[in-house]
Short mmCIF file of N, CA and C in Angstrom, two decimals:
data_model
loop_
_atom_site.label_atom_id
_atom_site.label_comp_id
_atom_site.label_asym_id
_atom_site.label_seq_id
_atom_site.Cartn_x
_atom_site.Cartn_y
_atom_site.Cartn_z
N UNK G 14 8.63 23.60 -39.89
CA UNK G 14 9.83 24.02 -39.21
C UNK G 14 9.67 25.44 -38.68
N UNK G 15 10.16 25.12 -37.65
CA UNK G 15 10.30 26.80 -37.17
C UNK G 15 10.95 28.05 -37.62
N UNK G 16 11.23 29.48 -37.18
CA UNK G 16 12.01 30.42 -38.07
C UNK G 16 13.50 30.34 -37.79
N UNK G 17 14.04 29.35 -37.11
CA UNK G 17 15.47 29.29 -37.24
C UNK G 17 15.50 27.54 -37.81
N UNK G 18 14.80 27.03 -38.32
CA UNK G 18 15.15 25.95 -39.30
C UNK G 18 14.70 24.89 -38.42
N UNK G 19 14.32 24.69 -36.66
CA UNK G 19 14.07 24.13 -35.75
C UNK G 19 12.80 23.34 -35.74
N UNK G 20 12.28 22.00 -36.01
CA UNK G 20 10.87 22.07 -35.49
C UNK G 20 10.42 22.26 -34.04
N UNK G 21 9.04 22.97 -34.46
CA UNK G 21 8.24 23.46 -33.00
C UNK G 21 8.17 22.17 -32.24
N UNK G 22 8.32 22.37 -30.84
CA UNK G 22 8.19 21.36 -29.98
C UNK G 22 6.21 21.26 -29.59
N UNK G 23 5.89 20.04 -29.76
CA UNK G 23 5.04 19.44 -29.88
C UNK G 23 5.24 18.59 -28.48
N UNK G 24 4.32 18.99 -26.92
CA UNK G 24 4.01 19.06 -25.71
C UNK G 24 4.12 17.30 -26.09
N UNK G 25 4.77 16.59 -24.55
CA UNK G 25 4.59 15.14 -24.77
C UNK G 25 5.72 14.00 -26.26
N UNK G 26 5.93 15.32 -26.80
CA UNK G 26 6.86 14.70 -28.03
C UNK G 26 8.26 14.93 -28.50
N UNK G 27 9.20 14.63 -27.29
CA UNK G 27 10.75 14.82 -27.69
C UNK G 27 10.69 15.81 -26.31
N UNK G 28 9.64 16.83 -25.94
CA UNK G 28 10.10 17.71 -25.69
C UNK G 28 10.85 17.84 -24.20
N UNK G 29 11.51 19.06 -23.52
CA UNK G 29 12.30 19.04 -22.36
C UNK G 29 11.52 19.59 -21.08
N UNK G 30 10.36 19.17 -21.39
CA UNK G 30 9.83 20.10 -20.33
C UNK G 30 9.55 19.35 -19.09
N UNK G 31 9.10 19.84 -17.90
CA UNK G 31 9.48 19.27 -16.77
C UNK G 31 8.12 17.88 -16.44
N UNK G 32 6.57 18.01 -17.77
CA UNK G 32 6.05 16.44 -18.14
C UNK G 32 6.71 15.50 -18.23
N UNK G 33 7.87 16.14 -19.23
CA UNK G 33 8.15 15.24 -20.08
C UNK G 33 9.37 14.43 -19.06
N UNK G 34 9.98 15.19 -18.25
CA UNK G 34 11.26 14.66 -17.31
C UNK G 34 10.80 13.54 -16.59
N UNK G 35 8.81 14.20 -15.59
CA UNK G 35 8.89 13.14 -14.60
C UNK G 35 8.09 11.56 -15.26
N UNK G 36 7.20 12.04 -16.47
CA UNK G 36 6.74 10.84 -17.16
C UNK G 36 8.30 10.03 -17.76
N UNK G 37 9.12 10.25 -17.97
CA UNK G 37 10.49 9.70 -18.28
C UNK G 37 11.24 9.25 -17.52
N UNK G 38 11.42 9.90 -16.16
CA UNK G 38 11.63 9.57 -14.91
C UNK G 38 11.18 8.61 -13.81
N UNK G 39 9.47 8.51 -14.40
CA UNK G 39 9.16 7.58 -13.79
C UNK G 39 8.31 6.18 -14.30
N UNK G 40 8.79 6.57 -15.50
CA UNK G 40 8.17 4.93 -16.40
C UNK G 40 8.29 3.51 -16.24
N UNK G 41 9.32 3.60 -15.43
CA UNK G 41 9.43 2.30 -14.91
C UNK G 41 8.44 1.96 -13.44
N UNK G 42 8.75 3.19 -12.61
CA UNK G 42 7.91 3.08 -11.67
C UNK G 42 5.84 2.81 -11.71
N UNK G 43 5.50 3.41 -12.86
CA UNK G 43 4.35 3.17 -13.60
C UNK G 43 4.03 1.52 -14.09
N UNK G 44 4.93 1.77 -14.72
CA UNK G 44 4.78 -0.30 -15.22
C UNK G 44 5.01 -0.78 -13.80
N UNK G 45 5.20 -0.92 -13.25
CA UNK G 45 5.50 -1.70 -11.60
C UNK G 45 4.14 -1.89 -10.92
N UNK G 46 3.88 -0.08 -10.56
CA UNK G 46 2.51 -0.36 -9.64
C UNK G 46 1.43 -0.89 -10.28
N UNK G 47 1.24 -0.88 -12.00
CA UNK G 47 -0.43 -1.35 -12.63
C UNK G 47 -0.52 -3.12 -12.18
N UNK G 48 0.44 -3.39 -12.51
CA UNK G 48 0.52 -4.98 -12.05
C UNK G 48 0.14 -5.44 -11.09
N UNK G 49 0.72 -4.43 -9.80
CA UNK G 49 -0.09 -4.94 -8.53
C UNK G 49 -1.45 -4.45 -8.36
N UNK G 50 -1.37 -3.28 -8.75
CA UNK G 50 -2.60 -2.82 -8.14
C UNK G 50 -3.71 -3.98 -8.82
N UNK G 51 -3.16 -3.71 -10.36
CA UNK G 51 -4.42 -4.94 -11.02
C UNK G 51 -4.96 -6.21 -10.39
N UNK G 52 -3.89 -6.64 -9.35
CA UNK G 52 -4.18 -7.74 -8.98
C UNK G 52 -5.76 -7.82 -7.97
N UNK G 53 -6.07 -7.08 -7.67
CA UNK G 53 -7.49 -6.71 -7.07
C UNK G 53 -8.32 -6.97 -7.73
N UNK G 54 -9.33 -8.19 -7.62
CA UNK G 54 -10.58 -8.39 -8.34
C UNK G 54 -11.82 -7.37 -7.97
N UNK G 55 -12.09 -6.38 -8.92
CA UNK G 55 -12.89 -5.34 -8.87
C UNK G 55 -14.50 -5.65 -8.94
N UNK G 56 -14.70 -6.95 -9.13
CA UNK G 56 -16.09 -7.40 -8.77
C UNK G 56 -16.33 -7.92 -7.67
N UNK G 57 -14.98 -8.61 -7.00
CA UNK G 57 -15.44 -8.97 -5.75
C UNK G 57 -15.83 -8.42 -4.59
N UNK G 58 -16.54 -8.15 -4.10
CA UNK G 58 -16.72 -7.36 -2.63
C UNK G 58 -15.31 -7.33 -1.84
N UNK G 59 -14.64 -7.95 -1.74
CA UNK G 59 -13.73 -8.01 -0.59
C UNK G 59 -12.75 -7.61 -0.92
N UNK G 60 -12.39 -7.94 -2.28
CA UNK G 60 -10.89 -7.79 -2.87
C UNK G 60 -11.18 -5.78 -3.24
N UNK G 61 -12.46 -5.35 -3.64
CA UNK G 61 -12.73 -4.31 -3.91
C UNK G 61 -12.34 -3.48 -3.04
N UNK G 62 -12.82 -3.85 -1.86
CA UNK G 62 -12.90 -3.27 -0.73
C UNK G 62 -11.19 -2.79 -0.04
N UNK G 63 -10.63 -3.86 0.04
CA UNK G 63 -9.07 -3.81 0.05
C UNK G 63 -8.63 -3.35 -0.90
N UNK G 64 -8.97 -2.74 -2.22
CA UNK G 64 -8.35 -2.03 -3.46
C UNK G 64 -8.18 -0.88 -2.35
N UNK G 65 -9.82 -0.39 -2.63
CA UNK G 65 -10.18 0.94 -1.87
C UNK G 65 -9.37 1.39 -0.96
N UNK G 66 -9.50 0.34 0.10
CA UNK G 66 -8.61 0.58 1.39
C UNK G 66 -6.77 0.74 1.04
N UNK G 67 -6.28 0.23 0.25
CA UNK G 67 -5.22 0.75 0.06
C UNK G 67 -4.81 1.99 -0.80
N UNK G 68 -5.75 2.30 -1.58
CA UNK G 68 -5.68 3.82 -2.20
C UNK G 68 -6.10 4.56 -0.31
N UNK G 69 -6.83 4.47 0.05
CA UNK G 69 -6.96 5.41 1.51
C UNK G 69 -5.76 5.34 2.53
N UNK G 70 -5.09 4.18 2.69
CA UNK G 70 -3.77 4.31 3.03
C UNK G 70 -2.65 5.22 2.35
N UNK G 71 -2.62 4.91 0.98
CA UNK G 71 -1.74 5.36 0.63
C UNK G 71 -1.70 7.15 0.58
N UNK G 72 -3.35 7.59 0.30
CA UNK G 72 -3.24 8.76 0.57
C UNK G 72 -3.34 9.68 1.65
N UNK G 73 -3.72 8.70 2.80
CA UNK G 73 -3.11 9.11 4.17
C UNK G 73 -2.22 10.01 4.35
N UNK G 74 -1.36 8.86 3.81
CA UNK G 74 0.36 9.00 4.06
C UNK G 74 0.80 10.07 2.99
N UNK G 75 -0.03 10.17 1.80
CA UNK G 75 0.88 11.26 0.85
C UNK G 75 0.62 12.87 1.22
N UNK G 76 -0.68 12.62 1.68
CA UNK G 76 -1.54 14.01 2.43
C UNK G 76 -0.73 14.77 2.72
N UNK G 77 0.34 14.38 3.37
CA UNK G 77 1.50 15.17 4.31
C UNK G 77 2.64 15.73 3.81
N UNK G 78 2.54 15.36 2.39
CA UNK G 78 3.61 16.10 1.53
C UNK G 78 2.92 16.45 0.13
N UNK G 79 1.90 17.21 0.66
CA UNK G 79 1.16 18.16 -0.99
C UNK G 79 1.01 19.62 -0.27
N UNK G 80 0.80 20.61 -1.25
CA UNK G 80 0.51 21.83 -0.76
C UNK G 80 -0.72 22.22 -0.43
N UNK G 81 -1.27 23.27 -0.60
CA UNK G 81 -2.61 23.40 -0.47
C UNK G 81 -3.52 22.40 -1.21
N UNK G 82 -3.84 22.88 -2.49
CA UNK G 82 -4.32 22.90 -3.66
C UNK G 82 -4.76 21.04 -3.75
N UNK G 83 -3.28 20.74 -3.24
CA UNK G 83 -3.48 19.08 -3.78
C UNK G 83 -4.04 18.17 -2.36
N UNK G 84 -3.92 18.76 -1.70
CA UNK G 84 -4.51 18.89 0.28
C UNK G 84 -5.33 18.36 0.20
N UNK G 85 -6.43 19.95 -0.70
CA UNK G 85 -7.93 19.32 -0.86
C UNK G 85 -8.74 18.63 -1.56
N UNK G 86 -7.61 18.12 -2.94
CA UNK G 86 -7.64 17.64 -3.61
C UNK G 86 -7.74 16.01 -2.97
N UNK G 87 -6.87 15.83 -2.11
CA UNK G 87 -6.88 14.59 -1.44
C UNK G 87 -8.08 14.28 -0.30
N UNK G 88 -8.46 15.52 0.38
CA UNK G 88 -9.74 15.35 1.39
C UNK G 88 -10.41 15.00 0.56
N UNK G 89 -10.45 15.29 -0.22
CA UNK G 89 -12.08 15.01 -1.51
C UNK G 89 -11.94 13.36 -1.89
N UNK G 90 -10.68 13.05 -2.03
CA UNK G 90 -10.61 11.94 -2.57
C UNK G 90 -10.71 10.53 -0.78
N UNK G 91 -10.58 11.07 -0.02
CA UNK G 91 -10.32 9.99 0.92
C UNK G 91 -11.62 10.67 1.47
N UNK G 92 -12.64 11.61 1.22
CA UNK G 92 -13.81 11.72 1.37
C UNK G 92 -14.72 10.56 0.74
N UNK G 93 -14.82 10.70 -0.21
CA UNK G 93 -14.79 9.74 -1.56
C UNK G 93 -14.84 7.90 -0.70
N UNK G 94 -13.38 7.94 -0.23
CA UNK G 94 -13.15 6.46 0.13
C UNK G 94 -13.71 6.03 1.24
N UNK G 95 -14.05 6.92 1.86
CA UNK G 95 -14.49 7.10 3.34
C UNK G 95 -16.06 6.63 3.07
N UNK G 96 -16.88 7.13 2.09
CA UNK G 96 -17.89 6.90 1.86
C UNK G 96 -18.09 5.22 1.50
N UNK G 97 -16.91 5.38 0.27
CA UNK G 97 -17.20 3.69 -0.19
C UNK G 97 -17.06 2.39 0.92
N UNK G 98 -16.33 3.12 1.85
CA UNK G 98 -15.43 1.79 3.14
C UNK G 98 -16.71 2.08 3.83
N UNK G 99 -17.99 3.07 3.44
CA UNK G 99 -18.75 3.16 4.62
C UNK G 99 -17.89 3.55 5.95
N UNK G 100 -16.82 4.68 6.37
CA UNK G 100 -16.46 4.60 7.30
C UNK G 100 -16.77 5.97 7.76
N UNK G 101 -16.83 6.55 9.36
CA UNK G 101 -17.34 7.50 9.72
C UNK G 101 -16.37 8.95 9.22
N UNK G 102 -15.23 8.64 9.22
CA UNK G 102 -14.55 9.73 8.95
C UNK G 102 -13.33 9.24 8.50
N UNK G 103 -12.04 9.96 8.44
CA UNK G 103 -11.23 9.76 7.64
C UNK G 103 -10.14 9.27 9.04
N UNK G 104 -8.90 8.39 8.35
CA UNK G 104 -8.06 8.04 9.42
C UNK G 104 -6.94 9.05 9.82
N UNK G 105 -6.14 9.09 10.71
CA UNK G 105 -4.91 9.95 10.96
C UNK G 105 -3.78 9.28 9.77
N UNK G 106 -3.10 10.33 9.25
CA UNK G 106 -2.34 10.28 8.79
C UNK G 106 -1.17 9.75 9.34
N UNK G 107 -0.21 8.85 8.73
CA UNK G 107 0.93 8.36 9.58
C UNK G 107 2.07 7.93 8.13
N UNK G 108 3.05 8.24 8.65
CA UNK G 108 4.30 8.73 7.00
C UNK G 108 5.12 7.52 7.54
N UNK G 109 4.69 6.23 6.82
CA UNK G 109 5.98 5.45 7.07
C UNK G 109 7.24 5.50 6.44
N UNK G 110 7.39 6.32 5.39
CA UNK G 110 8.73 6.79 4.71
C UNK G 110 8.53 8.23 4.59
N UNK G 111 9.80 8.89 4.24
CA UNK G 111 9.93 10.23 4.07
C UNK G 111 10.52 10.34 2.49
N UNK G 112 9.49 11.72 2.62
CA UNK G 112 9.76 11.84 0.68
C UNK G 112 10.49 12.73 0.84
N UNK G 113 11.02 13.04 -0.67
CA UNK G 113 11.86 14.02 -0.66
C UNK G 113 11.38 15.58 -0.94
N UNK G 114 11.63 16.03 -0.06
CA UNK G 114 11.50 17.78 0.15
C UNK G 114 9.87 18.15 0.59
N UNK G 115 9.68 18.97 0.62
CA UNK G 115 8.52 19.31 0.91
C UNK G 115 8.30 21.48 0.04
N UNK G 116 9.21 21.37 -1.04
CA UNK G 116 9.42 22.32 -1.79
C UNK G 116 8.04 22.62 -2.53
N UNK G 117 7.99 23.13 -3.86
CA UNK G 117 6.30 22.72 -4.65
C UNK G 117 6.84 22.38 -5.64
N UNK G 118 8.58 22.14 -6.36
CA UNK G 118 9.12 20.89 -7.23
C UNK G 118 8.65 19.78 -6.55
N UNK G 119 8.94 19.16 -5.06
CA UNK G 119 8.82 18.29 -4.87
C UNK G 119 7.33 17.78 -4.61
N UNK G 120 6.40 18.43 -4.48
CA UNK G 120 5.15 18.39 -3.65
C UNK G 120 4.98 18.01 -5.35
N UNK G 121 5.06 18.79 -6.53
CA UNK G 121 4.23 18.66 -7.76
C UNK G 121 4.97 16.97 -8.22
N UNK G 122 5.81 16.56 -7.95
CA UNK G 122 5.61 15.14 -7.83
C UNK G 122 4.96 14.28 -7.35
N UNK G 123 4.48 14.35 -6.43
CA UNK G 123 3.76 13.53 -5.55
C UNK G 123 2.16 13.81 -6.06
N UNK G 124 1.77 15.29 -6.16
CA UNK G 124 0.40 15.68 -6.83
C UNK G 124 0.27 15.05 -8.49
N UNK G 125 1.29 14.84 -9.24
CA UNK G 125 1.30 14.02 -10.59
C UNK G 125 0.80 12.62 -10.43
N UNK G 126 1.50 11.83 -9.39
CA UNK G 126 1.43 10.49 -9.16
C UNK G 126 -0.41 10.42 -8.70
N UNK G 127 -0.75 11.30 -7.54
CA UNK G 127 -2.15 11.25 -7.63
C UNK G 127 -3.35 11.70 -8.62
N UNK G 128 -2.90 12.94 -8.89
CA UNK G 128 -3.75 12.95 -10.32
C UNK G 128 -3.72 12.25 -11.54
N UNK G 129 -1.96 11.51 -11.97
CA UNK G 129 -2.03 10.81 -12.91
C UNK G 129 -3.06 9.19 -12.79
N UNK G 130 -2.83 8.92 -11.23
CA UNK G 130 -3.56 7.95 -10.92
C UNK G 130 -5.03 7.79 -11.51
N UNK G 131 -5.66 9.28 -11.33
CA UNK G 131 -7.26 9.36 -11.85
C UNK G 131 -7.43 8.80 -12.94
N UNK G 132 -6.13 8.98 -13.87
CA UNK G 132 -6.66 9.04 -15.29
C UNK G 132 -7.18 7.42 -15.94
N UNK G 133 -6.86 6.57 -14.36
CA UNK G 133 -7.39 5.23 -14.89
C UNK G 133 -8.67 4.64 -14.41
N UNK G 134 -9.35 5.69 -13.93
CA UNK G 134 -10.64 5.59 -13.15
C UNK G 134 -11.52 5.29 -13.92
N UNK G 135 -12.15 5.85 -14.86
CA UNK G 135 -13.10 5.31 -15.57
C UNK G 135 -12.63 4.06 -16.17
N UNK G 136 -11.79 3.42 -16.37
CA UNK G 136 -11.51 2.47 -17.18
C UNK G 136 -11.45 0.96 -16.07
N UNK G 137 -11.58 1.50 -14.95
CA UNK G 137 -11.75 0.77 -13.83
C UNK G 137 -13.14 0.57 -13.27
N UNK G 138 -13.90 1.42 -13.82
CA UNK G 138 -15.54 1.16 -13.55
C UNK G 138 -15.89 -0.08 -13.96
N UNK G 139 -15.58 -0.14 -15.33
CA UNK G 139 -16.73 -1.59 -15.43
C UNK G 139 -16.21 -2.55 -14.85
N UNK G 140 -14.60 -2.72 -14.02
CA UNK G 140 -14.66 -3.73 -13.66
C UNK G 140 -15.19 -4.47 -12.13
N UNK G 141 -16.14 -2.83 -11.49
CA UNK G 141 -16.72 -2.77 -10.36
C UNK G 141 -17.64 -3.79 -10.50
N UNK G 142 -18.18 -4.34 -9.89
CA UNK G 142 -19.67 -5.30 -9.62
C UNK G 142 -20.76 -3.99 -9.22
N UNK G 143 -21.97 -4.08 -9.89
CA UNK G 143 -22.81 -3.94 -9.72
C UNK G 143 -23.32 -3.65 -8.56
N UNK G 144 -23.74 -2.87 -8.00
CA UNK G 144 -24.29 -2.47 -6.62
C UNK G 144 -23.27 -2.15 -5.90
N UNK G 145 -21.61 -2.16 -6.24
CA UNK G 145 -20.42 -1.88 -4.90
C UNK G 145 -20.20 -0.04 -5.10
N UNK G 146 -20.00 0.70 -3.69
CA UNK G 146 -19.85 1.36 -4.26
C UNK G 146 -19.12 2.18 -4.93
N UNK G 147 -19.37 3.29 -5.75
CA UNK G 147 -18.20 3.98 -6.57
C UNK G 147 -17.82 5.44 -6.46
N UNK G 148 -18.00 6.24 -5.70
CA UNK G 148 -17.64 7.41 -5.41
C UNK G 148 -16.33 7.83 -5.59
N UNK G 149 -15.51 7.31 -5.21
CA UNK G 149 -13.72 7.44 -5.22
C UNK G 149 -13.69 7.15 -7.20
N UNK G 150 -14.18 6.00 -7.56
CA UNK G 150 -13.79 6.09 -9.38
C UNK G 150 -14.25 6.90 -9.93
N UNK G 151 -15.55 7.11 -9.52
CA UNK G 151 -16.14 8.43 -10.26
C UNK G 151 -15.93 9.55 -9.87
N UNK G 152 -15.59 9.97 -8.63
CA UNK G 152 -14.52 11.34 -8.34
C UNK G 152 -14.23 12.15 -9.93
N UNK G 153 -14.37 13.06 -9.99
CA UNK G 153 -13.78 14.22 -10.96
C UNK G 153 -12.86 15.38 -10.18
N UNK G 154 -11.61 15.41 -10.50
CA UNK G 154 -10.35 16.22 -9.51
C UNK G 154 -11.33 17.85 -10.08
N UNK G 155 -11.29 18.61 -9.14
CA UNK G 155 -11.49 20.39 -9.36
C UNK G 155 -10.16 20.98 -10.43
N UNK G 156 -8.83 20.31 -10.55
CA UNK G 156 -8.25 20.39 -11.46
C UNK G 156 -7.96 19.97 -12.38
N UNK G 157 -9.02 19.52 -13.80
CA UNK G 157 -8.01 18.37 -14.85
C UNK G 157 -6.92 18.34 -14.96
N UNK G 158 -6.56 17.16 -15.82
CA UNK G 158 -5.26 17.20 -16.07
C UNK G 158 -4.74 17.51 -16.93
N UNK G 159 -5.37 18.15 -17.88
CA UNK G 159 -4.30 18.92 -18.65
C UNK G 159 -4.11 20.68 -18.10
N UNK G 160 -5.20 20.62 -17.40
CA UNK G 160 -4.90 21.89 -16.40
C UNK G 160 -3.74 22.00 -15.71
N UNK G 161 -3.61 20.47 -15.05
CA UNK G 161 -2.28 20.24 -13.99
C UNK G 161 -1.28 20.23 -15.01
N UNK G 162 -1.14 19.15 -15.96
CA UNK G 162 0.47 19.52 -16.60
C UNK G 162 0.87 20.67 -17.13
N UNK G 163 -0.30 21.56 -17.38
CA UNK G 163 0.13 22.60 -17.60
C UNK G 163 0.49 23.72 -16.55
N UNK G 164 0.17 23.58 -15.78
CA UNK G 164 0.97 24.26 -14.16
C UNK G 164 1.96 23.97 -13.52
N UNK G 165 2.81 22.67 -14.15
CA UNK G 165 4.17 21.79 -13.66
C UNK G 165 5.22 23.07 -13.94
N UNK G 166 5.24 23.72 -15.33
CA UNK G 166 6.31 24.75 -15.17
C UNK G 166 6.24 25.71 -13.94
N UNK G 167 5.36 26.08 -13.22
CA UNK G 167 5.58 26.97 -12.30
C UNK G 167 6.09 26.27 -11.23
N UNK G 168 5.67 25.40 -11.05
CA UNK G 168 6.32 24.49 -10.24
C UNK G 168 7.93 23.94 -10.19
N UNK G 169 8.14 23.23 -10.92
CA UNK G 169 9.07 23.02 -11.69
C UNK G 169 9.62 23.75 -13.37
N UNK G 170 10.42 25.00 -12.93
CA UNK G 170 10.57 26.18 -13.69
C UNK G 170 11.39 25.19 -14.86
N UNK G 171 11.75 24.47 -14.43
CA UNK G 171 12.86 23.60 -15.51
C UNK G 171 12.99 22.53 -15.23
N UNK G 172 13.64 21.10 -16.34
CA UNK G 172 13.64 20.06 -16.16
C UNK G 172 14.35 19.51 -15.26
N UNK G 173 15.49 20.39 -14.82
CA UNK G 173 16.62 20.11 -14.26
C UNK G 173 16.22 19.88 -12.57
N UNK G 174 14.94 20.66 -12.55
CA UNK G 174 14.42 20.95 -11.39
C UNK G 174 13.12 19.90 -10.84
N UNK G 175 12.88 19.48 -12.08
CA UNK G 175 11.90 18.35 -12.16
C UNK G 175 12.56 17.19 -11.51
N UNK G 176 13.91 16.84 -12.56
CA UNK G 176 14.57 15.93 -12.08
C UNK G 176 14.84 15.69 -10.83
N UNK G 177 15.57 16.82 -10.00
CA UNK G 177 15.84 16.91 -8.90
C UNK G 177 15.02 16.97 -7.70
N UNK G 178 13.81 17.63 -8.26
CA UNK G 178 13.13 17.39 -6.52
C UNK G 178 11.51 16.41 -7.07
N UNK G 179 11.35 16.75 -7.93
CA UNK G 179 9.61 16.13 -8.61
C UNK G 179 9.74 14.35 -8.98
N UNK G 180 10.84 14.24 -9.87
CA UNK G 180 10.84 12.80 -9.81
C UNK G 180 11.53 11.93 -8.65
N UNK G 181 12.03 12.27 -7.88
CA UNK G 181 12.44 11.60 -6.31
C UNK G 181 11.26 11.74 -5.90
N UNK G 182 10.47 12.54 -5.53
CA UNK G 182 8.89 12.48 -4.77
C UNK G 182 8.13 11.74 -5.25
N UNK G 183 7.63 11.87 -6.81
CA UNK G 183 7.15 11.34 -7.35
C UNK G 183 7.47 9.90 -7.48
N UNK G 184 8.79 8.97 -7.65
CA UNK G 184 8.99 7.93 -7.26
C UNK G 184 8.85 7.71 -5.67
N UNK G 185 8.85 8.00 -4.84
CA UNK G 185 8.06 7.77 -3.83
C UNK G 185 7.11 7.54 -3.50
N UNK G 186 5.73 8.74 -3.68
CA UNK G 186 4.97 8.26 -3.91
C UNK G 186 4.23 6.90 -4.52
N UNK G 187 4.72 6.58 -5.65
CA UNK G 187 4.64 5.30 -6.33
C UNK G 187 5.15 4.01 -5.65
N UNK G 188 6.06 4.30 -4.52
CA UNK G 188 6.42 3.45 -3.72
C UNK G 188 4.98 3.24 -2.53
N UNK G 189 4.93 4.45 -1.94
CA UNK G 189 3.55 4.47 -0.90
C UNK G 189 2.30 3.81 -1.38
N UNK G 190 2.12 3.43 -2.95
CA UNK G 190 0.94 3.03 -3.18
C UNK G 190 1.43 1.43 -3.37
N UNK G 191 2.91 1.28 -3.71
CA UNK G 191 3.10 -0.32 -3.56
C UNK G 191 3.11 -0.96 -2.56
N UNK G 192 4.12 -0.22 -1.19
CA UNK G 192 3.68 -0.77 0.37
C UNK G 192 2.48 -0.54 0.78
N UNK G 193 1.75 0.16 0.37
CA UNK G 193 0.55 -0.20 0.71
C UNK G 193 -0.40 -1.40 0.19
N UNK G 194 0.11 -1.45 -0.73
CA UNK G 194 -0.79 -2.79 -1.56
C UNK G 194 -0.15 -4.05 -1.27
N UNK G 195 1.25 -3.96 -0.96
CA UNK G 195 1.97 -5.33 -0.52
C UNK G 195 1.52 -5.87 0.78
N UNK G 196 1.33 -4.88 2.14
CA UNK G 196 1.22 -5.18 3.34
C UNK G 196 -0.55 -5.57 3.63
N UNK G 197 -1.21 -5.21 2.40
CA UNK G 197 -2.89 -5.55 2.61
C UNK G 197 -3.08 -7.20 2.53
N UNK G 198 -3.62 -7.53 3.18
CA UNK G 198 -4.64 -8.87 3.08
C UNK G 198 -4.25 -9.44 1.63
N UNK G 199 -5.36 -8.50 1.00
CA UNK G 199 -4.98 -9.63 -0.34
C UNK G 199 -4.48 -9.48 -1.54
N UNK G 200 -3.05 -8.69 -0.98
CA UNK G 200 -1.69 -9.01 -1.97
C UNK G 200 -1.42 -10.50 -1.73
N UNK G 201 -0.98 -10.83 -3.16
CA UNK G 201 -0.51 -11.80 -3.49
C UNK G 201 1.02 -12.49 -2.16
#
């Protein structure tokens, strides 16, 4: 217990901080997209290929509402995809919905949804086939993530603030990676 009789808050556990708002905020939105996205057979050439291609759509479109930091964070990553699609360069960006704000509460929503995304990359390797390629899974962000959640307070000084501009973006985002996966070939 702490010196006023309180226990210490333990990061991720009860606590109010602006992690803890948009992982709470957006848990439902999380269980939603693994389902579809899963639906992509990661050995097949084709279905792989259309995984890929809809992570490069989707970050097209999110490109346009990150700040610097998460900018290049995203060139790197649709660098990455660009390689695997074998394609010469990267596509124009085009925002079929509008997120909310373009603040760095709201931008650090949208940068959660993509970095939290990484954290399922390796666990998505083995289900690659052999010889396809992997540059985009094996990607390593220039910022971990416990680097990033720990930079959400500057961002989002408070939960209240999380709420308000980080988890509206951030559920957005999570939307951009479902229309993107709905309108591909081989969604269900």
């Amino acid at each position: 217990r702490g010196s006023r009789g309180h226990r210490p808050v333990t990061p991720g556990r009860g606590d109010r901080s602006s992690h803890a708002t948009l992982r709470s905020g957006t848990r439902r939105d999380r269980r939603e997209i693994d389902p579809t996205l899963s639906r992509f057979v990661l050995a097949n050439p084709a279905s792989y290929r259309e995984f890929l291609s809809v992570h490069l759509d989707a970050l097209d479109v999110l490109a346009g509402y990150c700040g610097p930091l998460e900018r290049q964070e995203i060139a790197a990553l649709v660098a990455c995809l660009c390689d695997d699609l074998d394609l010469k360069r990267a596509r124009d960006a085009e925002g079929p919905i509008t997120l909310v704000g373009s603040d760095p509460a709201a931008q650090a929503g949208v940068a959660y949804v993509i970095r939290g995304s990484r954290l399922g990359a390796p666990f998505l390797l083995d289900r690659v086939a052999s010889g396809l390629p992997k540059a985009y899974l094996t990607h390593l962000p220039a910022l971990p993530w416990l680097r990033f959640i720990k930079s959400l307070p500057l961002l989002n000084p408070s939960p209240a603030t999380a709420a308000l501009h980080a988890v509206p973006s951030a559920k957005a985002a999570f939307h951009v990676f479902a229309t993107a996966a709905a309108i591909s070939g081989m969604s269900p």
